[in-house]
Amino acid sequence: MLAQPSGPPSPPVLLSEPPSSARIPPYPFQLNYVSLCPVSIECARHRVERGATGRLRPRKEDSGSSTEDATIARLPVGDGSVRDGTEHASSSGQVDFSWVADEPLEEESDFCDEAITAHAMVETISREDPPNWYCCAPKEEDRICHHFPGKQFTMYEFAFREAGIRLPFNSFQVSVFKWLRLAPSQLHPNALAFMRAFELVCQFLGIGCTRALFFHVFHLQRSGSRGRHNWVSFKQPVRLFKTYEDSVRHFKSRWYVVMPITRAALHSLYYYQREPNGEETLMSKIPLRWQRDHFDLSTAHYRVKYAMLGEEDRLAYKKLVDYVQSFSLAFWANRQGVPYLDEAGELITETRYINTKALLECDTEEEALALLSAMPNARDRVLKLANQVGAPDRVPKKKKKTVARVSETAGDAGSVASGFPPP
């Protein structure tokens, strides 16, 4: 029996080993996929030598491919989602998708076309180890929000290729998905990029990467109308991170199906909960299918105010804000790199923030940490066309640097002042 979490569950009883009667959940698809598609499974691995440093993005030579993307695979077509006519069914009966907005319901996967290759690097393992995860293409009639049989779930290619997320999900990522009651593919790519960048910054600053701190820095932003919902994004009441891209292009149709094929992978997603009657139920640690429960609560419910932070998180937040405040200003320049000056003959500048995209484009964690170390003193220029700045006699005066100041009043529900609204 498989159950998805709905609402705050009672504290589970975690078992060190599943009961003997249910130690190996059935995998009717495992042997078929392994025997039919051994080459694709090889491509789904991120192969690095033992002892290698953690890698945000793969080396081109890892795959032996001449293309720009490492670990390219043509995905075999899976069994497709469970459906009954035009309705998609689950073990509990018909699943209602009337709450889902048009875009997720209209976009079929690009990988239904066998000629299109996918970035299928979903984990980091050594060359000697067998893969723990398997990727396959959906069928043409499948959609990102549909329910797939067994332990299969949908993921956008962006999560692995650009955001650098690797399976299994780490404890921070699990805590975010669980708190939001959202499947990973229900989050907008920019939200996934913020999550990964936040992890790296916390590592660099030596502060705890906690769910409470994250949801103090980031608040929710929803899209959709008339009770129909799209992807969930994050916004910042106090801007500390740059958005990965203002508009992430072509992500909507680049998705595929992922499934665990080893016990270790399975246990990273599920646990056994003992019921009052003594029976044990296999429960998912996070939502793996699109579900509506998240939208039953307002966005304010998921927000963590400053007064709700523990002492360590408050100190961590101050350290994060101080780090961003230490950044030098960026200056405006034209295509030739010539800076614009204001009426007083001084550089026109603007505040800089943590460069999320540059951070995730680093090849290794060491490179990312080095970038964060150099980021405060970087002399960034912001490209501005002449018509964006104005004629010489109308060049704006130098912008004042707007700063965020952490409130030192413990009882103050607002965490910032001087130029920013309280979160």
GROMACS .gro file of C-alpha atoms in nm:
model
  423
    1MET     CA    1   0.000   0.000   0.000
    2LEU     CA    2   0.141   0.336  -0.100
    3ALA     CA    3   0.022   0.655   0.064
    4GLN     CA    4   0.105   1.015  -0.014
    5PRO     CA    5   0.136   1.256   0.280
    6SER     CA    6  -0.161   1.489   0.317
    7GLY     CA    7  -0.154   1.742   0.595
    8PRO     CA    8   0.072   1.726   0.899
    9PRO     CA    9   0.127   1.352   0.967
   10SER     CA   10   0.158   1.200   1.309
   11PRO     CA   11   0.518   1.133   1.411
   12PRO     CA   12   0.619   0.822   1.216
   13VAL     CA   13   0.780   0.517   1.367
   14LEU     CA   14   1.092   0.469   1.156
   15LEU     CA   15   1.215   0.114   1.125
   16SER     CA   16   1.582   0.036   1.079
   17GLU     CA   17   1.478  -0.252   0.855
   18PRO     CA   18   1.146  -0.303   0.681
   19PRO     CA   19   0.943  -0.605   0.788
   20SER     CA   20   1.049  -0.932   0.630
   21SER     CA   21   0.717  -0.957   0.449
   22ALA     CA   22   0.778  -0.627   0.272
   23ARG     CA   23   1.156  -0.590   0.252
   24ILE     CA   24   1.169  -0.582  -0.124
   25PRO     CA   25   0.877  -0.386  -0.267
   26PRO     CA   26   0.773  -0.523  -0.605
   27TYR     CA   27   0.943  -0.375  -0.911
   28PRO     CA   28   0.754  -0.516  -1.208
   29PHE     CA   29   0.950  -0.280  -1.432
   30GLN     CA   30   1.301  -0.319  -1.296
   31LEU     CA   31   1.421  -0.632  -1.471
   32ASN     CA   32   1.256  -0.535  -1.796
   33TYR     CA   33   1.428  -0.197  -1.809
   34VAL     CA   34   1.764  -0.329  -1.696
   35SER     CA   35   1.768  -0.607  -1.954
   36LEU     CA   36   1.630  -0.403  -2.242
   37CYS     CA   37   1.822  -0.079  -2.198
   38PRO     CA   38   2.164  -0.138  -2.039
   39VAL     CA   39   2.327   0.136  -2.247
   40SER     CA   40   2.078   0.400  -2.136
   41ILE     CA   41   2.127   0.304  -1.774
   42GLU     CA   42   2.500   0.352  -1.819
   43CYS     CA   43   2.428   0.702  -1.955
   44ALA     CA   44   2.210   0.787  -1.657
   45ARG     CA   45   2.512   0.773  -1.429
   46HIS     CA   46   2.740   1.055  -1.337
   47ARG     CA   47   3.073   0.875  -1.347
   48VAL     CA   48   3.356   1.020  -1.142
   49GLU     CA   49   3.656   0.849  -0.988
   50ARG     CA   50   3.648   0.772  -0.619
   51GLY     CA   51   3.784   1.058  -0.413
   52ALA     CA   52   3.692   1.316  -0.674
   53THR     CA   53   3.550   1.641  -0.550
   54GLY     CA   54   3.181   1.712  -0.562
   55ARG     CA   55   3.078   1.838  -0.903
   56LEU     CA   56   2.807   2.090  -0.975
   57ARG     CA   57   2.815   2.033  -1.349
   58PRO     CA   58   2.966   1.741  -1.542
   59ARG     CA   59   3.284   1.755  -1.741
   60LYS     CA   60   3.237   1.714  -2.112
   61GLU     CA   61   3.486   1.427  -2.114
   62ASP     CA   62   3.277   1.228  -1.867
   63SER     CA   63   3.040   1.121  -2.141
   64GLY     CA   64   3.269   1.093  -2.439
   65SER     CA   65   3.023   1.308  -2.627
   66SER     CA   66   3.124   1.583  -2.864
   67THR     CA   67   2.815   1.787  -2.779
   68GLU     CA   68   2.805   2.066  -2.524
   69ASP     CA   69   2.614   1.856  -2.272
   70ALA     CA   70   2.778   1.576  -2.079
   71THR     CA   71   2.601   1.246  -2.025
   72ILE     CA   72   2.363   1.264  -2.318
   73ALA     CA   73   2.119   0.980  -2.365
   74ARG     CA   74   1.834   0.889  -2.593
   75LEU     CA   75   1.572   0.784  -2.345
   76PRO     CA   76   1.366   0.468  -2.399
   77VAL     CA   77   0.991   0.511  -2.372
   78GLY     CA   78   0.843   0.394  -2.044
   79ASP     CA   79   0.507   0.238  -1.967
   80GLY     CA   80   0.329   0.573  -1.952
   81SER     CA   81   0.105   0.710  -1.681
   82VAL     CA   82  -0.188   0.520  -1.541
   83ARG     CA   83  -0.500   0.626  -1.725
   84ASP     CA   84  -0.857   0.531  -1.787
   85GLY     CA   85  -0.978   0.697  -2.106
   86THR     CA   86  -0.896   1.066  -2.068
   87GLU     CA   87  -0.884   1.041  -1.690
   88HIS     CA   88  -0.566   0.945  -1.511
   89ALA     CA   89  -0.627   0.699  -1.234
   90SER     CA   90  -0.443   0.599  -0.922
   91SER     CA   91  -0.496   0.314  -0.680
   92SER     CA   92  -0.753   0.528  -0.501
   93GLY     CA   93  -0.958   0.591  -0.814
   94GLN     CA   94  -0.989   0.883  -1.052
   95VAL     CA   95  -0.747   1.172  -1.012
   96ASP     CA   96  -0.885   1.519  -1.068
   97PHE     CA   97  -0.659   1.755  -1.263
   98SER     CA   98  -0.912   2.035  -1.301
   99TRP     CA   99  -0.709   2.241  -1.051
  100VAL     CA  100  -0.400   2.235  -1.279
  101ALA     CA  101  -0.353   2.531  -1.515
  102ASP     CA  102  -0.343   2.486  -1.892
  103GLU     CA  103   0.034   2.500  -1.948
  104PRO     CA  104   0.133   2.186  -1.754
  105LEU     CA  105  -0.161   2.000  -1.910
  106GLU     CA  106  -0.073   2.104  -2.265
  107GLU     CA  107   0.304   2.048  -2.280
  108GLU     CA  108   0.411   1.702  -2.393
  109SER     CA  109   0.771   1.601  -2.338
  110ASP     CA  110   1.031   1.667  -2.607
  111PHE     CA  111   1.181   1.331  -2.527
  112CYS     CA  112   0.886   1.147  -2.678
  113ASP     CA  113   1.080   1.208  -2.999
  114GLU     CA  114   1.349   0.940  -3.009
  115ALA     CA  115   1.580   1.171  -3.204
  116ILE     CA  116   1.603   1.419  -2.916
  117THR     CA  117   1.866   1.348  -2.653
  118ALA     CA  118   1.838   1.425  -2.283
  119HIS     CA  119   2.078   1.529  -2.010
  120ALA     CA  120   2.029   1.221  -1.795
  121MET     CA  121   2.287   1.275  -1.524
  122VAL     CA  122   2.085   1.235  -1.206
  123GLU     CA  123   2.339   1.104  -0.954
  124THR     CA  124   2.707   1.109  -0.865
  125ILE     CA  125   2.866   0.766  -0.830
  126SER     CA  126   3.199   0.602  -0.904
  127ARG     CA  127   3.267   0.405  -1.219
  128GLU     CA  128   3.263   0.078  -1.028
  129ASP     CA  129   2.917   0.121  -0.876
  130PRO     CA  130   2.590   0.024  -1.044
  131PRO     CA  131   2.333   0.300  -1.100
  132ASN     CA  132   2.062   0.362  -0.842
  133TRP     CA  133   1.824   0.555  -1.067
  134TYR     CA  134   1.679   0.512  -1.411
  135CYS     CA  135   1.534   0.764  -1.655
  136CYS     CA  136   1.285   0.700  -1.933
  137ALA     CA  137   1.076   0.909  -2.170
  138PRO     CA  138   0.700   0.943  -2.120
  139LYS     CA  139   0.450   0.873  -2.395
  140GLU     CA  140   0.307   1.149  -2.611
  141GLU     CA  141  -0.019   1.163  -2.417
  142ASP     CA  142   0.158   1.191  -2.080
  143ARG     CA  143   0.197   1.520  -1.899
  144ILE     CA  144   0.429   1.641  -1.623
  145CYS     CA  145   0.145   1.642  -1.367
  146HIS     CA  146   0.015   1.293  -1.445
  147HIS     CA  147   0.051   1.004  -1.205
  148PHE     CA  148   0.281   0.721  -1.309
  149PRO     CA  149   0.271   0.364  -1.175
  150GLY     CA  150   0.499   0.222  -0.911
  151LYS     CA  151   0.771   0.448  -0.771
  152GLN     CA  152   0.808   0.662  -1.084
  153PHE     CA  153   0.801   1.041  -1.067
  154THR     CA  154   0.856   1.326  -1.311
  155MET     CA  155   1.147   1.570  -1.314
  156TYR     CA  156   1.245   1.860  -1.535
  157GLU     CA  157   1.581   1.833  -1.708
  158PHE     CA  158   1.664   2.178  -1.567
  159ALA     CA  159   1.683   2.036  -1.213
  160PHE     CA  160   1.982   1.819  -1.306
  161ARG     CA  161   2.139   2.009  -1.595
  162GLU     CA  162   2.128   2.373  -1.484
  163ALA     CA  163   2.047   2.360  -1.112
  164GLY     CA  164   2.295   2.077  -1.049
  165ILE     CA  165   2.065   1.880  -0.819
  166ARG     CA  166   2.163   1.515  -0.776
  167LEU     CA  167   1.970   1.219  -0.643
  168PRO     CA  168   1.906   1.120  -0.376
  169PHE     CA  169   1.765   1.450  -0.254
  170ASN     CA  170   1.961   1.580   0.044
  171SER     CA  171   1.802   1.651   0.382
  172PHE     CA  172   1.755   2.022   0.310
  173GLN     CA  173   1.578   1.954  -0.020
  174VAL     CA  174   1.358   1.691   0.142
  175SER     CA  175   1.262   1.936   0.417
  176VAL     CA  176   1.162   2.200   0.160
  177PHE     CA  177   0.949   1.965  -0.053
  178LYS     CA  178   0.787   1.819   0.257
  179TRP     CA  179   0.711   2.159   0.413
  180LEU     CA  180   0.561   2.290   0.090
  181ARG     CA  181   0.371   1.967   0.021
  182LEU     CA  182   0.482   1.990  -0.340
  183ALA     CA  183   0.642   1.745  -0.580
  184PRO     CA  184   0.982   1.867  -0.707
  185SER     CA  185   0.840   1.925  -1.056
  186GLN     CA  186   0.575   2.160  -0.913
  187LEU     CA  187   0.847   2.413  -0.833
  188HIS     CA  188   0.951   2.659  -1.102
  189PRO     CA  189   1.311   2.614  -1.224
  190ASN     CA  190   1.411   2.950  -1.073
  191ALA     CA  191   1.296   2.815  -0.735
  192LEU     CA  192   1.516   2.507  -0.771
  193ALA     CA  193   1.808   2.732  -0.867
  194PHE     CA  194   1.753   2.943  -0.554
  195MET     CA  195   1.753   2.628  -0.340
  196ARG     CA  196   2.085   2.505  -0.478
  197ALA     CA  197   2.249   2.849  -0.460
  198PHE     CA  198   2.130   2.887  -0.100
  199GLU     CA  199   2.297   2.556  -0.011
  200LEU     CA  200   2.629   2.667  -0.159
  201VAL     CA  201   2.620   3.007   0.012
  202CYS     CA  202   2.544   2.846   0.348
  203GLN     CA  203   2.837   2.611   0.296
  204PHE     CA  204   3.065   2.902   0.209
  205LEU     CA  205   2.958   3.112   0.509
  206GLY     CA  206   2.968   2.818   0.748
  207ILE     CA  207   2.606   2.861   0.855
  208GLY     CA  208   2.330   2.604   0.890
  209CYS     CA  209   2.132   2.535   0.574
  210THR     CA  210   1.795   2.516   0.748
  211ARG     CA  211   1.441   2.521   0.622
  212ALA     CA  212   1.349   2.800   0.864
  213LEU     CA  213   1.625   3.028   0.739
  214PHE     CA  214   1.540   2.952   0.377
  215PHE     CA  215   1.174   3.042   0.418
  216HIS     CA  216   1.268   3.360   0.597
  217VAL     CA  217   1.483   3.463   0.300
  218PHE     CA  218   1.237   3.334   0.038
  219HIS     CA  219   0.859   3.367   0.030
  220LEU     CA  220   0.616   3.197  -0.206
  221GLN     CA  221   0.482   3.335  -0.529
  222ARG     CA  222   0.204   3.154  -0.712
  223SER     CA  223   0.067   3.186  -1.063
  224GLY     CA  224  -0.263   3.083  -1.212
  225SER     CA  225  -0.618   3.204  -1.184
  226ARG     CA  226  -0.972   3.093  -1.106
  227GLY     CA  227  -0.862   2.806  -0.885
  228ARG     CA  228  -0.618   2.659  -1.138
  229HIS     CA  229  -0.252   2.652  -1.045
  230ASN     CA  230   0.081   2.664  -1.223
  231TRP     CA  231   0.432   2.619  -1.092
  232VAL     CA  232   0.524   2.771  -0.755
  233SER     CA  233   0.806   3.026  -0.745
  234PHE     CA  234   1.000   3.211  -0.475
  235LYS     CA  235   1.037   3.584  -0.415
  236GLN     CA  236   1.254   3.781  -0.174
  237PRO     CA  237   1.123   4.054   0.057
  238VAL     CA  238   1.488   4.152   0.104
  239ARG     CA  239   1.680   4.084  -0.213
  240LEU     CA  240   1.998   3.887  -0.152
  241PHE     CA  241   2.011   3.656  -0.455
  242LYS     CA  242   1.978   3.741  -0.823
  243THR     CA  243   1.720   3.538  -1.011
  244TYR     CA  244   1.873   3.264  -1.226
  245GLU     CA  245   1.691   3.400  -1.530
  246ASP     CA  246   1.397   3.637  -1.554
  247SER     CA  247   1.237   3.395  -1.798
  248VAL     CA  248   1.362   3.035  -1.813
  249ARG     CA  249   1.300   2.928  -2.169
  250HIS     CA  250   1.202   2.586  -2.306
  251PHE     CA  251   1.195   2.408  -1.970
  252LYS     CA  252   0.825   2.317  -1.988
  253SER     CA  253   0.866   2.047  -2.251
  254ARG     CA  254   1.198   1.905  -2.133
  255TRP     CA  255   1.096   1.655  -1.869
  256TYR     CA  256   1.119   1.281  -1.819
  257VAL     CA  257   1.036   1.005  -1.572
  258VAL     CA  258   1.277   0.894  -1.299
  259MET     CA  259   1.255   0.582  -1.085
  260PRO     CA  260   1.464   0.415  -0.812
  261ILE     CA  261   1.609   0.076  -0.909
  262THR     CA  262   1.804  -0.013  -0.593
  263ARG     CA  263   1.720  -0.053  -0.227
  264ALA     CA  264   1.932   0.250  -0.137
  265ALA     CA  265   1.745   0.469  -0.385
  266LEU     CA  266   1.411   0.337  -0.263
  267HIS     CA  267   1.494   0.406   0.102
  268SER     CA  268   1.591   0.764   0.016
  269LEU     CA  269   1.231   0.828  -0.093
  270TYR     CA  270   1.023   0.601   0.132
  271TYR     CA  271   1.001   0.477   0.488
  272TYR     CA  272   0.783   0.228   0.674
  273GLN     CA  273   0.535   0.364   0.926
  274ARG     CA  274   0.380   0.138   1.185
  275GLU     CA  275   0.007   0.190   1.218
  276PRO     CA  276  -0.184   0.156   1.550
  277ASN     CA  277  -0.307  -0.187   1.440
  278GLY     CA  278   0.051  -0.306   1.396
  279GLU     CA  279   0.052  -0.298   1.019
  280GLU     CA  280   0.334  -0.121   0.841
  281THR     CA  281   0.269   0.114   0.552
  282LEU     CA  282   0.518   0.232   0.293
  283MET     CA  283   0.512   0.613   0.304
  284SER     CA  284   0.683   0.864   0.076
  285LYS     CA  285   0.911   1.113   0.251
  286ILE     CA  286   0.808   1.387   0.008
  287PRO     CA  287   0.523   1.426  -0.240
  288LEU     CA  288   0.631   1.264  -0.566
  289ARG     CA  289   0.311   1.333  -0.758
  290TRP     CA  290   0.147   1.665  -0.830
  291GLN     CA  291  -0.111   1.739  -0.565
  292ARG     CA  292  -0.342   2.020  -0.470
  293ASP     CA  293  -0.300   2.011  -0.090
  294HIS     CA  294  -0.037   2.284  -0.096
  295PHE     CA  295  -0.284   2.539  -0.232
  296ASP     CA  296  -0.534   2.485   0.049
  297LEU     CA  297  -0.317   2.713   0.263
  298SER     CA  298  -0.217   3.072   0.196
  299THR     CA  299   0.137   3.165   0.101
  300ALA     CA  300   0.172   3.332   0.442
  301HIS     CA  301   0.142   2.990   0.607
  302TYR     CA  302   0.478   2.883   0.463
  303ARG     CA  303   0.655   3.205   0.562
  304VAL     CA  304   0.897   3.216   0.856
  305LYS     CA  305   0.905   3.555   1.027
  306TYR     CA  306   1.213   3.687   1.200
  307ALA     CA  307   1.054   3.641   1.542
  308MET     CA  308   1.009   3.271   1.461
  309LEU     CA  309   1.379   3.212   1.394
  310GLY     CA  310   1.595   3.045   1.654
  311GLU     CA  311   1.910   3.212   1.780
  312GLU     CA  312   2.138   3.023   1.539
  313ASP     CA  313   1.921   3.109   1.240
  314ARG     CA  314   1.914   3.477   1.342
  315LEU     CA  315   2.292   3.486   1.358
  316ALA     CA  316   2.308   3.302   1.026
  317TYR     CA  317   2.071   3.552   0.866
  318LYS     CA  318   2.280   3.843   0.992
  319LYS     CA  319   2.593   3.683   0.850
  320LEU     CA  320   2.420   3.634   0.514
  321VAL     CA  321   2.298   3.995   0.500
  322ASP     CA  322   2.639   4.128   0.608
  323TYR     CA  323   2.801   3.924   0.331
  324VAL     CA  324   2.579   4.075   0.062
  325GLN     CA  325   2.619   4.425   0.207
  326SER     CA  326   2.995   4.390   0.165
  327PHE     CA  327   2.959   4.372  -0.214
  328SER     CA  328   3.101   4.656  -0.418
  329LEU     CA  329   2.860   4.838  -0.647
  330ALA     CA  330   2.814   4.746  -1.012
  331PHE     CA  331   2.851   5.026  -1.265
  332TRP     CA  332   2.650   5.097  -1.577
  333ALA     CA  333   2.834   5.069  -1.910
  334ASN     CA  334   2.762   5.048  -2.281
  335ARG     CA  335   2.848   4.760  -2.515
  336GLN     CA  336   3.205   4.885  -2.549
  337GLY     CA  337   3.251   4.882  -2.172
  338VAL     CA  338   3.254   5.260  -2.141
  339PRO     CA  339   3.087   5.355  -1.811
  340TYR     CA  340   2.804   5.605  -1.786
  341LEU     CA  341   2.851   5.909  -1.564
  342ASP     CA  342   2.589   6.109  -1.382
  343GLU     CA  343   2.553   6.488  -1.376
  344ALA     CA  344   2.827   6.514  -1.117
  345GLY     CA  345   3.067   6.313  -1.335
  346GLU     CA  346   3.054   6.007  -1.111
  347LEU     CA  347   2.986   5.647  -1.210
  348ILE     CA  348   2.623   5.541  -1.219
  349THR     CA  349   2.607   5.235  -0.997
  350GLU     CA  350   2.360   4.986  -0.859
  351THR     CA  351   2.357   4.731  -0.579
  352ARG     CA  352   2.489   4.383  -0.653
  353TYR     CA  353   2.352   4.055  -0.519
  354ILE     CA  354   2.463   3.693  -0.510
  355ASN     CA  355   2.490   3.584  -0.873
  356THR     CA  356   2.282   3.266  -0.874
  357LYS     CA  357   2.345   3.177  -1.237
  358ALA     CA  358   2.721   3.228  -1.223
  359LEU     CA  359   2.730   3.017  -0.908
  360LEU     CA  360   2.548   2.724  -1.066
  361GLU     CA  361   2.759   2.742  -1.380
  362CYS     CA  362   3.069   2.651  -1.180
  363ASP     CA  363   3.214   2.309  -1.264
  364THR     CA  364   3.299   2.212  -0.906
  365GLU     CA  365   3.201   2.309  -0.555
  366GLU     CA  366   3.555   2.433  -0.503
  367GLU     CA  367   3.513   2.669  -0.798
  368ALA     CA  368   3.177   2.786  -0.662
  369LEU     CA  369   3.325   2.858  -0.320
  370ALA     CA  370   3.612   3.047  -0.482
  371LEU     CA  371   3.360   3.253  -0.678
  372LEU     CA  372   3.172   3.337  -0.359
  373SER     CA  373   3.499   3.441  -0.197
  374ALA     CA  374   3.574   3.679  -0.484
  375MET     CA  375   3.218   3.803  -0.534
  376PRO     CA  376   3.223   4.093  -0.280
  377ASN     CA  377   3.511   4.270  -0.457
  378ALA     CA  378   3.414   4.196  -0.816
  379ARG     CA  379   3.385   4.495  -1.047
  380ASP     CA  380   3.072   4.400  -1.235
  381ARG     CA  381   2.931   4.615  -1.507
  382VAL     CA  382   2.565   4.631  -1.604
  383LEU     CA  383   2.500   4.663  -1.975
  384LYS     CA  384   2.273   4.958  -2.049
  385LEU     CA  385   2.178   5.090  -2.391
  386ALA     CA  386   2.183   5.465  -2.446
  387ASN     CA  387   1.804   5.485  -2.466
  388GLN     CA  388   1.783   5.311  -2.128
  389VAL     CA  389   2.005   5.571  -1.966
  390GLY     CA  390   1.884   5.882  -2.147
  391ALA     CA  391   2.048   6.169  -2.330
  392PRO     CA  392   2.363   6.317  -2.169
  393ASP     CA  393   2.165   6.609  -2.028
  394ARG     CA  394   1.916   6.369  -1.873
  395VAL     CA  395   2.151   6.111  -1.725
  396PRO     CA  396   2.014   6.022  -1.380
  397LYS     CA  397   2.196   6.112  -1.068
  398LYS     CA  398   2.405   5.850  -0.898
  399LYS     CA  399   2.191   5.590  -0.729
  400LYS     CA  400   2.221   5.563  -0.358
  401LYS     CA  401   2.316   5.226  -0.222
  402THR     CA  402   2.014   5.075  -0.051
  403VAL     CA  403   2.105   4.852   0.239
  404ALA     CA  404   1.930   4.597   0.451
  405ARG     CA  405   1.990   4.628   0.822
  406VAL     CA  406   1.919   4.334   1.048
  407SER     CA  407   1.701   4.433   1.337
  408GLU     CA  408   1.870   4.387   1.670
  409THR     CA  409   1.543   4.399   1.856
  410ALA     CA  410   1.451   4.043   1.943
  411GLY     CA  411   1.083   4.119   1.961
  412ASP     CA  412   1.077   4.292   1.622
  413ALA     CA  413   0.881   4.081   1.378
  414GLY     CA  414   1.043   4.265   1.087
  415SER     CA  415   1.396   4.156   1.008
  416VAL     CA  416   1.508   4.454   0.807
  417ALA     CA  417   1.483   4.828   0.792
  418SER     CA  418   1.616   5.125   0.597
  419GLY     CA  419   1.490   5.080   0.246
  420PHE     CA  420   1.324   4.737   0.253
  421PRO     CA  421   0.977   4.631   0.366
  422PRO     CA  422   0.962   4.379   0.649
  423PRO     CA  423   0.916   4.018   0.529
   0.00000   0.00000   0.00000
